[in-house]
Amino acid sequence: FLFFCNHPSCTTLRSPFSRIFLYSFFTIGIVSTVVGNFLVVLSIAYFKQLQSPTNSFVMSLAVADCFVGLVVMPYSMIRTVEGCWYFGSLFCKIHSSLDVMLCTASIFHLSCIAFDRFYAVCNPLIYSLKMSHSRVALLIAVCWAVPMLISFGPIMLDLHIASVDFPFPEDLCVFLVSRIYAVMASLVAFYLPMAIMLVAYWKIFKAAKRQARQISAMESQMAAGVGKDSSKKKRHRNTMRRERKAAKTLGIIMGVFLIFWMPFFTLNIVDPFIGYSTEVVVWDVFLWLGYINSSLNPFLYGFFNRSFRDHILLMYMLYSAIFDIFELNIKR
């Protein structure tokens, strides 16, 4: 940031080749984010079999991530590649507000999905009571309302830069925040949802291990007296397989979330306390890591689910058949 403060007229320092490469790379990421999340939304909206409480959170998550790809990432791409902001100071505030709101909404939805899965696995008898349609709607409303409150209000009123004395050039859109806003916003937007996810998935993992052992015990009783030794070995293998699968699934979900968002929110808190001395390229790398999480969510919460894959394949075949019929009629 100090580099840009000393250069009031910003000019791109990238070669034509690097600009083409970066635009191509970011465009692929934007398209995959929009298309992947749109397919999730379309699948849940079209097929009633997919319309469950959990998938309500997944659908709302996909809407948030889709908007990240549509209205946030394209302008961030231009800012990152060109090193300049061509859209005015007012739209800089709007873009920053949308960025904070949509990314925070995405993270909130991830914690709600973890909370929903916790009740489904650990308390299945009261799941339908705890996750009624009205309660799911309320949680989704909170997932959108709280991010809006911590983004548009403070940013549009410049409360996020209270006590920040750096000058802000007209041709740059640098998102600096005060120490108070950095700590409070990061706690609400990331660390609190992260804690919810860690606790929920840890309890789910323990419940999955317990259920795997109970299933193995039932299998051993059914196979008692018939191939006792081989049955015991098979039971042990099945238990280990179930436990590894549960650990792998939950590990991937939490690992991806932490890898792609932890660097940004850690730096977001640290940077105001070290005089905003972090290089712009570091900010860009960490920010785009967070954006990539929005492109991976459809695969983690949608396409890894066999039911989702089957319905998306069915929808693709249906639309392909309609397109072929339409094309055939045109040729005639």
Short mmCIF file of C-alpha atoms in Angstrom, two decimals:
data_model
loop_
_atom_site.label_atom_id
_atom_site.label_comp_id
_atom_site.label_asym_id
_atom_site.label_seq_id
_atom_site.Cartn_x
_atom_site.Cartn_y
_atom_site.Cartn_z
CA PHE A 1 0.00 0.00 0.00
CA LEU A 2 2.84 2.41 0.80
CA PHE A 3 4.19 1.84 -2.70
CA PHE A 4 0.94 3.02 -4.25
CA CYS A 5 0.71 6.00 -1.91
CA ASN A 6 4.03 7.20 -3.31
CA HIS A 7 2.80 6.76 -6.91
CA PRO A 8 -0.32 8.91 -7.38
CA SER A 9 -0.74 7.88 -11.02
CA CYS A 10 -1.09 4.13 -11.21
CA THR A 11 0.17 2.36 -14.31
CA THR A 12 0.29 -1.34 -14.94
CA LEU A 13 3.70 -2.93 -14.48
CA ARG A 14 2.80 -6.26 -16.10
CA SER A 15 3.96 -7.44 -19.51
CA PRO A 16 1.34 -8.17 -22.21
CA PHE A 17 2.00 -11.90 -21.88
CA SER A 18 1.48 -11.94 -18.11
CA ARG A 19 -1.70 -9.89 -18.46
CA ILE A 20 -3.12 -12.33 -21.04
CA PHE A 21 -2.18 -15.28 -18.86
CA LEU A 22 -3.76 -13.76 -15.73
CA TYR A 23 -6.93 -12.73 -17.54
CA SER A 24 -7.26 -16.25 -18.97
CA PHE A 25 -6.62 -17.89 -15.60
CA PHE A 26 -9.04 -15.67 -13.70
CA THR A 27 -11.70 -15.97 -16.41
CA ILE A 28 -11.60 -19.75 -16.15
CA GLY A 29 -12.06 -19.43 -12.38
CA ILE A 30 -14.97 -17.00 -12.78
CA VAL A 31 -16.75 -19.16 -15.36
CA SER A 32 -16.33 -22.33 -13.29
CA THR A 33 -17.63 -20.52 -10.19
CA VAL A 34 -20.74 -19.21 -11.94
CA VAL A 35 -21.53 -22.37 -13.93
CA GLY A 36 -20.90 -24.80 -11.07
CA ASN A 37 -23.02 -22.91 -8.57
CA PHE A 38 -25.74 -22.22 -11.13
CA LEU A 39 -26.02 -25.96 -11.83
CA VAL A 40 -26.48 -26.61 -8.10
CA VAL A 41 -29.23 -23.97 -7.86
CA LEU A 42 -30.95 -25.25 -10.99
CA SER A 43 -30.81 -28.88 -9.85
CA ILE A 44 -32.35 -28.20 -6.44
CA ALA A 45 -35.01 -25.89 -7.89
CA TYR A 46 -35.94 -28.35 -10.66
CA PHE A 47 -35.93 -31.72 -8.85
CA LYS A 48 -38.23 -32.11 -5.84
CA GLN A 49 -36.19 -35.10 -4.66
CA LEU A 50 -33.34 -32.71 -3.85
CA GLN A 51 -35.47 -30.23 -1.90
CA SER A 52 -34.51 -31.00 1.71
CA PRO A 53 -33.49 -28.80 4.66
CA THR A 54 -29.81 -29.46 4.05
CA ASN A 55 -30.11 -28.70 0.35
CA SER A 56 -31.91 -25.44 1.19
CA PHE A 57 -28.66 -24.31 2.79
CA VAL A 58 -26.68 -25.71 -0.15
CA MET A 59 -28.90 -23.82 -2.61
CA SER A 60 -28.58 -20.54 -0.72
CA LEU A 61 -24.82 -21.12 -0.49
CA ALA A 62 -24.70 -21.65 -4.26
CA VAL A 63 -26.61 -18.39 -4.80
CA ALA A 64 -24.07 -16.49 -2.68
CA ASP A 65 -21.10 -18.12 -4.45
CA CYS A 66 -22.68 -17.55 -7.86
CA PHE A 67 -22.98 -13.82 -7.09
CA VAL A 68 -19.35 -13.81 -5.96
CA GLY A 69 -18.47 -15.00 -9.47
CA LEU A 70 -20.87 -12.62 -11.21
CA VAL A 71 -20.47 -9.27 -9.43
CA VAL A 72 -17.27 -9.46 -7.35
CA MET A 73 -14.62 -11.52 -9.12
CA PRO A 74 -14.73 -9.76 -12.54
CA TYR A 75 -13.93 -6.33 -11.06
CA SER A 76 -11.35 -7.82 -8.70
CA MET A 77 -9.75 -9.47 -11.73
CA ILE A 78 -9.36 -6.14 -13.52
CA ARG A 79 -7.99 -4.49 -10.37
CA THR A 80 -5.49 -7.31 -9.83
CA VAL A 81 -4.25 -7.49 -13.41
CA GLU A 82 -4.21 -3.78 -14.26
CA GLY A 83 -3.17 -2.48 -10.85
CA CYS A 84 -5.72 0.34 -11.26
CA TRP A 85 -9.36 0.99 -10.44
CA TYR A 86 -11.34 2.43 -13.37
CA PHE A 87 -14.83 2.49 -11.85
CA GLY A 88 -14.82 5.44 -9.43
CA SER A 89 -14.66 5.79 -5.65
CA LEU A 90 -18.39 5.19 -5.09
CA PHE A 91 -18.38 1.88 -6.92
CA CYS A 92 -15.19 0.96 -5.05
CA LYS A 93 -17.21 1.14 -1.81
CA ILE A 94 -20.09 -0.80 -3.36
CA HIS A 95 -17.72 -3.46 -4.69
CA SER A 96 -15.95 -3.79 -1.34
CA SER A 97 -19.32 -4.05 0.43
CA LEU A 98 -20.50 -6.76 -1.96
CA ASP A 99 -17.20 -8.58 -1.58
CA VAL A 100 -17.41 -8.65 2.23
CA MET A 101 -21.13 -9.43 2.27
CA LEU A 102 -21.15 -12.29 -0.23
CA CYS A 103 -17.97 -13.98 1.01
CA THR A 104 -19.20 -13.73 4.61
CA ALA A 105 -22.61 -15.09 3.57
CA SER A 106 -20.85 -18.02 1.89
CA ILE A 107 -18.92 -18.79 5.10
CA PHE A 108 -22.06 -18.48 7.24
CA HIS A 109 -23.85 -20.99 5.02
CA LEU A 110 -20.97 -23.45 5.46
CA SER A 111 -21.37 -23.26 9.24
CA CYS A 112 -25.15 -23.76 8.91
CA ILE A 113 -24.59 -26.86 6.79
CA ALA A 114 -22.24 -28.21 9.48
CA PHE A 115 -24.86 -27.41 12.16
CA ASP A 116 -27.57 -29.14 10.09
CA ARG A 117 -25.43 -32.24 9.55
CA PHE A 118 -24.63 -32.35 13.27
CA TYR A 119 -28.32 -32.71 14.16
CA ALA A 120 -28.96 -35.16 11.31
CA VAL A 121 -26.14 -37.50 12.40
CA CYS A 122 -25.94 -37.01 16.17
CA ASN A 123 -29.61 -36.34 16.98
CA PRO A 124 -31.65 -37.95 14.18
CA LEU A 125 -34.78 -38.39 16.31
CA ILE A 126 -35.20 -34.65 16.88
CA TYR A 127 -33.75 -33.54 13.52
CA SER A 128 -37.11 -32.86 11.88
CA LEU A 129 -38.16 -30.82 14.91
CA LYS A 130 -34.96 -28.78 15.11
CA MET A 131 -34.69 -28.26 11.34
CA SER A 132 -38.26 -27.32 10.46
CA HIS A 133 -38.96 -25.23 7.36
CA SER A 134 -39.44 -22.07 9.44
CA ARG A 135 -36.17 -22.58 11.34
CA VAL A 136 -34.25 -23.26 8.13
CA ALA A 137 -35.72 -20.10 6.59
CA LEU A 138 -34.72 -18.12 9.71
CA LEU A 139 -31.14 -19.42 9.61
CA ILE A 140 -30.84 -18.60 5.90
CA ALA A 141 -32.16 -15.09 6.60
CA VAL A 142 -29.50 -14.68 9.30
CA CYS A 143 -26.84 -15.90 6.84
CA TRP A 144 -27.72 -12.96 4.59
CA ALA A 145 -28.70 -10.27 7.12
CA VAL A 146 -25.62 -10.37 9.38
CA PRO A 147 -23.11 -10.15 6.47
CA MET A 148 -25.08 -7.21 5.07
CA LEU A 149 -24.92 -5.41 8.44
CA ILE A 150 -21.15 -5.81 8.82
CA SER A 151 -20.43 -4.80 5.21
CA PHE A 152 -22.64 -2.12 3.67
CA GLY A 153 -23.22 -0.07 6.82
CA PRO A 154 -19.61 0.38 7.99
CA ILE A 155 -18.07 0.57 4.50
CA MET A 156 -20.52 2.99 2.91
CA LEU A 157 -20.27 5.28 5.98
CA ASP A 158 -16.45 4.93 6.13
CA LEU A 159 -16.65 3.51 9.65
CA HIS A 160 -14.25 0.72 8.65
CA ILE A 161 -11.42 3.25 8.14
CA ALA A 162 -11.98 5.30 11.30
CA SER A 163 -8.57 6.38 12.68
CA VAL A 164 -6.83 5.28 9.44
CA ASP A 165 -4.76 8.28 8.26
CA PHE A 166 -3.46 7.02 4.91
CA PRO A 167 -4.44 8.95 1.78
CA PHE A 168 -6.55 6.99 -0.74
CA PRO A 169 -5.70 7.69 -4.41
CA GLU A 170 -8.62 8.13 -6.80
CA ASP A 171 -7.41 5.46 -9.24
CA LEU A 172 -6.99 2.74 -6.62
CA CYS A 173 -9.49 0.63 -4.70
CA VAL A 174 -7.57 -0.52 -1.64
CA PHE A 175 -9.60 -2.13 1.14
CA LEU A 176 -7.90 -1.02 4.36
CA VAL A 177 -9.62 -1.35 7.71
CA SER A 178 -9.06 -0.05 11.22
CA ARG A 179 -7.82 -2.35 13.96
CA ILE A 180 -11.22 -2.52 15.66
CA TYR A 181 -13.09 -3.33 12.44
CA ALA A 182 -10.44 -5.87 11.38
CA VAL A 183 -10.72 -7.82 14.63
CA MET A 184 -14.50 -7.61 15.03
CA ALA A 185 -15.35 -8.32 11.37
CA SER A 186 -12.89 -11.23 11.16
CA LEU A 187 -14.28 -12.77 14.35
CA VAL A 188 -17.86 -12.54 13.08
CA ALA A 189 -17.17 -13.42 9.43
CA PHE A 190 -14.66 -16.24 9.88
CA TYR A 191 -13.48 -17.33 13.31
CA LEU A 192 -16.93 -17.82 14.87
CA PRO A 193 -18.23 -19.87 11.88
CA MET A 194 -14.94 -21.78 11.86
CA ALA A 195 -15.39 -22.70 15.53
CA ILE A 196 -18.96 -23.89 14.84
CA MET A 197 -17.75 -26.02 11.93
CA LEU A 198 -14.86 -27.55 13.89
CA VAL A 199 -17.08 -28.51 16.85
CA ALA A 200 -19.89 -29.83 14.62
CA TYR A 201 -17.64 -31.92 12.38
CA TRP A 202 -15.67 -33.28 15.32
CA LYS A 203 -18.88 -34.48 16.95
CA ILE A 204 -20.07 -35.89 13.59
CA PHE A 205 -16.78 -37.76 13.21
CA LYS A 206 -17.07 -39.28 16.68
CA ALA A 207 -20.70 -40.25 16.00
CA ALA A 208 -19.71 -41.80 12.66
CA LYS A 209 -17.01 -43.90 14.38
CA ARG A 210 -19.50 -45.03 17.01
CA GLN A 211 -22.12 -45.93 14.41
CA ALA A 212 -19.56 -47.81 12.31
CA ARG A 213 -18.64 -49.95 15.32
CA GLN A 214 -22.30 -50.57 16.16
CA ILE A 215 -22.99 -51.71 12.58
CA SER A 216 -19.97 -53.99 12.70
CA ALA A 217 -21.16 -55.47 15.99
CA MET A 218 -24.56 -56.20 14.45
CA GLU A 219 -22.90 -57.80 11.43
CA SER A 220 -20.79 -60.00 13.67
CA GLN A 221 -23.87 -61.20 15.59
CA MET A 222 -25.64 -62.06 12.34
CA ALA A 223 -22.62 -63.99 11.13
CA ALA A 224 -21.99 -65.73 14.48
CA GLY A 225 -20.99 -69.35 14.11
CA VAL A 226 -20.41 -69.11 10.36
CA GLY A 227 -16.83 -68.49 9.35
CA LYS A 228 -16.03 -66.91 12.70
CA ASP A 229 -12.45 -65.86 12.02
CA SER A 230 -13.07 -64.59 8.48
CA SER A 231 -16.18 -62.75 9.69
CA LYS A 232 -14.17 -60.99 12.38
CA LYS A 233 -11.56 -59.88 9.87
CA LYS A 234 -14.23 -58.68 7.45
CA ARG A 235 -15.99 -56.78 10.23
CA HIS A 236 -12.74 -55.07 11.19
CA ARG A 237 -12.05 -54.10 7.57
CA ASN A 238 -15.57 -52.65 7.18
CA THR A 239 -15.20 -50.64 10.40
CA MET A 240 -11.86 -49.24 9.33
CA ARG A 241 -13.24 -48.42 5.87
CA ARG A 242 -16.21 -46.51 7.29
CA GLU A 243 -14.02 -44.60 9.73
CA ARG A 244 -11.51 -43.70 7.02
CA LYS A 245 -14.31 -42.53 4.71
CA ALA A 246 -15.83 -40.33 7.43
CA ALA A 247 -12.43 -38.89 8.35
CA LYS A 248 -11.54 -38.28 4.71
CA THR A 249 -14.82 -36.53 3.87
CA LEU A 250 -14.80 -34.29 6.93
CA GLY A 251 -11.08 -33.66 6.56
CA ILE A 252 -11.50 -32.51 2.97
CA ILE A 253 -14.37 -30.17 3.85
CA MET A 254 -12.56 -28.54 6.78
CA GLY A 255 -9.17 -28.64 5.10
CA VAL A 256 -10.35 -26.83 2.00
CA PHE A 257 -12.18 -24.22 4.07
CA LEU A 258 -9.17 -23.51 6.30
CA ILE A 259 -6.57 -23.58 3.52
CA PHE A 260 -8.42 -21.11 1.33
CA TRP A 261 -9.76 -18.65 3.96
CA MET A 262 -7.41 -18.81 6.97
CA PRO A 263 -4.53 -16.89 5.28
CA PHE A 264 -6.73 -13.95 4.29
CA PHE A 265 -8.46 -13.48 7.65
CA THR A 266 -5.22 -13.95 9.58
CA LEU A 267 -3.55 -11.25 7.49
CA ASN A 268 -6.66 -9.09 7.76
CA ILE A 269 -6.17 -8.93 11.54
CA VAL A 270 -2.38 -8.70 11.54
CA ASP A 271 -1.93 -6.03 8.83
CA PRO A 272 -3.40 -3.04 10.78
CA PHE A 273 -1.06 -3.83 13.69
CA ILE A 274 2.08 -3.82 11.48
CA GLY A 275 1.37 -0.46 9.85
CA TYR A 276 -0.36 -1.80 6.70
CA SER A 277 3.01 -2.92 5.37
CA THR A 278 1.85 -6.10 3.60
CA GLU A 279 2.66 -6.19 -0.11
CA VAL A 280 -0.27 -5.82 -2.51
CA VAL A 281 0.61 -9.07 -4.28
CA VAL A 282 0.25 -10.98 -0.99
CA TRP A 283 -3.21 -9.49 -0.46
CA ASP A 284 -4.19 -10.45 -4.01
CA VAL A 285 -3.00 -14.05 -3.60
CA PHE A 286 -4.82 -14.54 -0.30
CA LEU A 287 -7.98 -12.85 -1.58
CA TRP A 288 -8.13 -15.01 -4.69
CA LEU A 289 -7.58 -18.11 -2.56
CA GLY A 290 -10.80 -17.17 -0.79
CA TYR A 291 -12.59 -16.66 -4.10
CA ILE A 292 -11.46 -20.13 -5.23
CA ASN A 293 -13.33 -21.59 -2.26
CA SER A 294 -16.56 -20.34 -3.88
CA SER A 295 -15.74 -22.30 -7.02
CA LEU A 296 -14.98 -25.48 -5.04
CA ASN A 297 -18.12 -25.42 -2.86
CA PRO A 298 -20.37 -26.90 -5.60
CA PHE A 299 -18.06 -29.93 -5.77
CA LEU A 300 -17.75 -30.34 -1.99
CA TYR A 301 -21.44 -29.90 -1.16
CA GLY A 302 -23.14 -30.83 -4.41
CA PHE A 303 -21.32 -32.89 -7.02
CA PHE A 304 -19.74 -35.27 -4.47
CA ASN A 305 -23.28 -36.30 -3.59
CA ARG A 306 -24.39 -39.21 -5.82
CA SER A 307 -27.99 -37.97 -5.91
CA PHE A 308 -26.81 -34.58 -7.15
CA ARG A 309 -24.65 -36.14 -9.85
CA ASP A 310 -27.47 -38.37 -11.06
CA HIS A 311 -29.97 -35.50 -11.27
CA ILE A 312 -27.50 -33.16 -12.97
CA LEU A 313 -26.70 -35.88 -15.51
CA LEU A 314 -30.42 -36.42 -16.08
CA MET A 315 -30.96 -32.69 -16.54
CA TYR A 316 -28.04 -32.52 -19.00
CA MET A 317 -29.45 -35.42 -21.05
CA LEU A 318 -32.90 -33.81 -21.05
CA TYR A 319 -31.65 -30.44 -22.25
CA SER A 320 -29.38 -32.10 -24.82
CA ALA A 321 -32.36 -34.01 -26.23
CA ILE A 322 -34.46 -30.82 -26.38
CA PHE A 323 -31.60 -28.98 -28.10
CA ASP A 324 -31.15 -31.80 -30.65
CA ILE A 325 -34.89 -31.78 -31.46
CA PHE A 326 -34.87 -28.00 -31.80
CA GLU A 327 -31.80 -28.11 -34.07
CA LEU A 328 -33.39 -30.86 -36.20
CA ASN A 329 -36.57 -28.81 -36.67
CA ILE A 330 -34.51 -25.79 -37.75
CA LYS A 331 -32.67 -27.84 -40.36
CA ARG A 332 -35.96 -29.12 -41.74
#
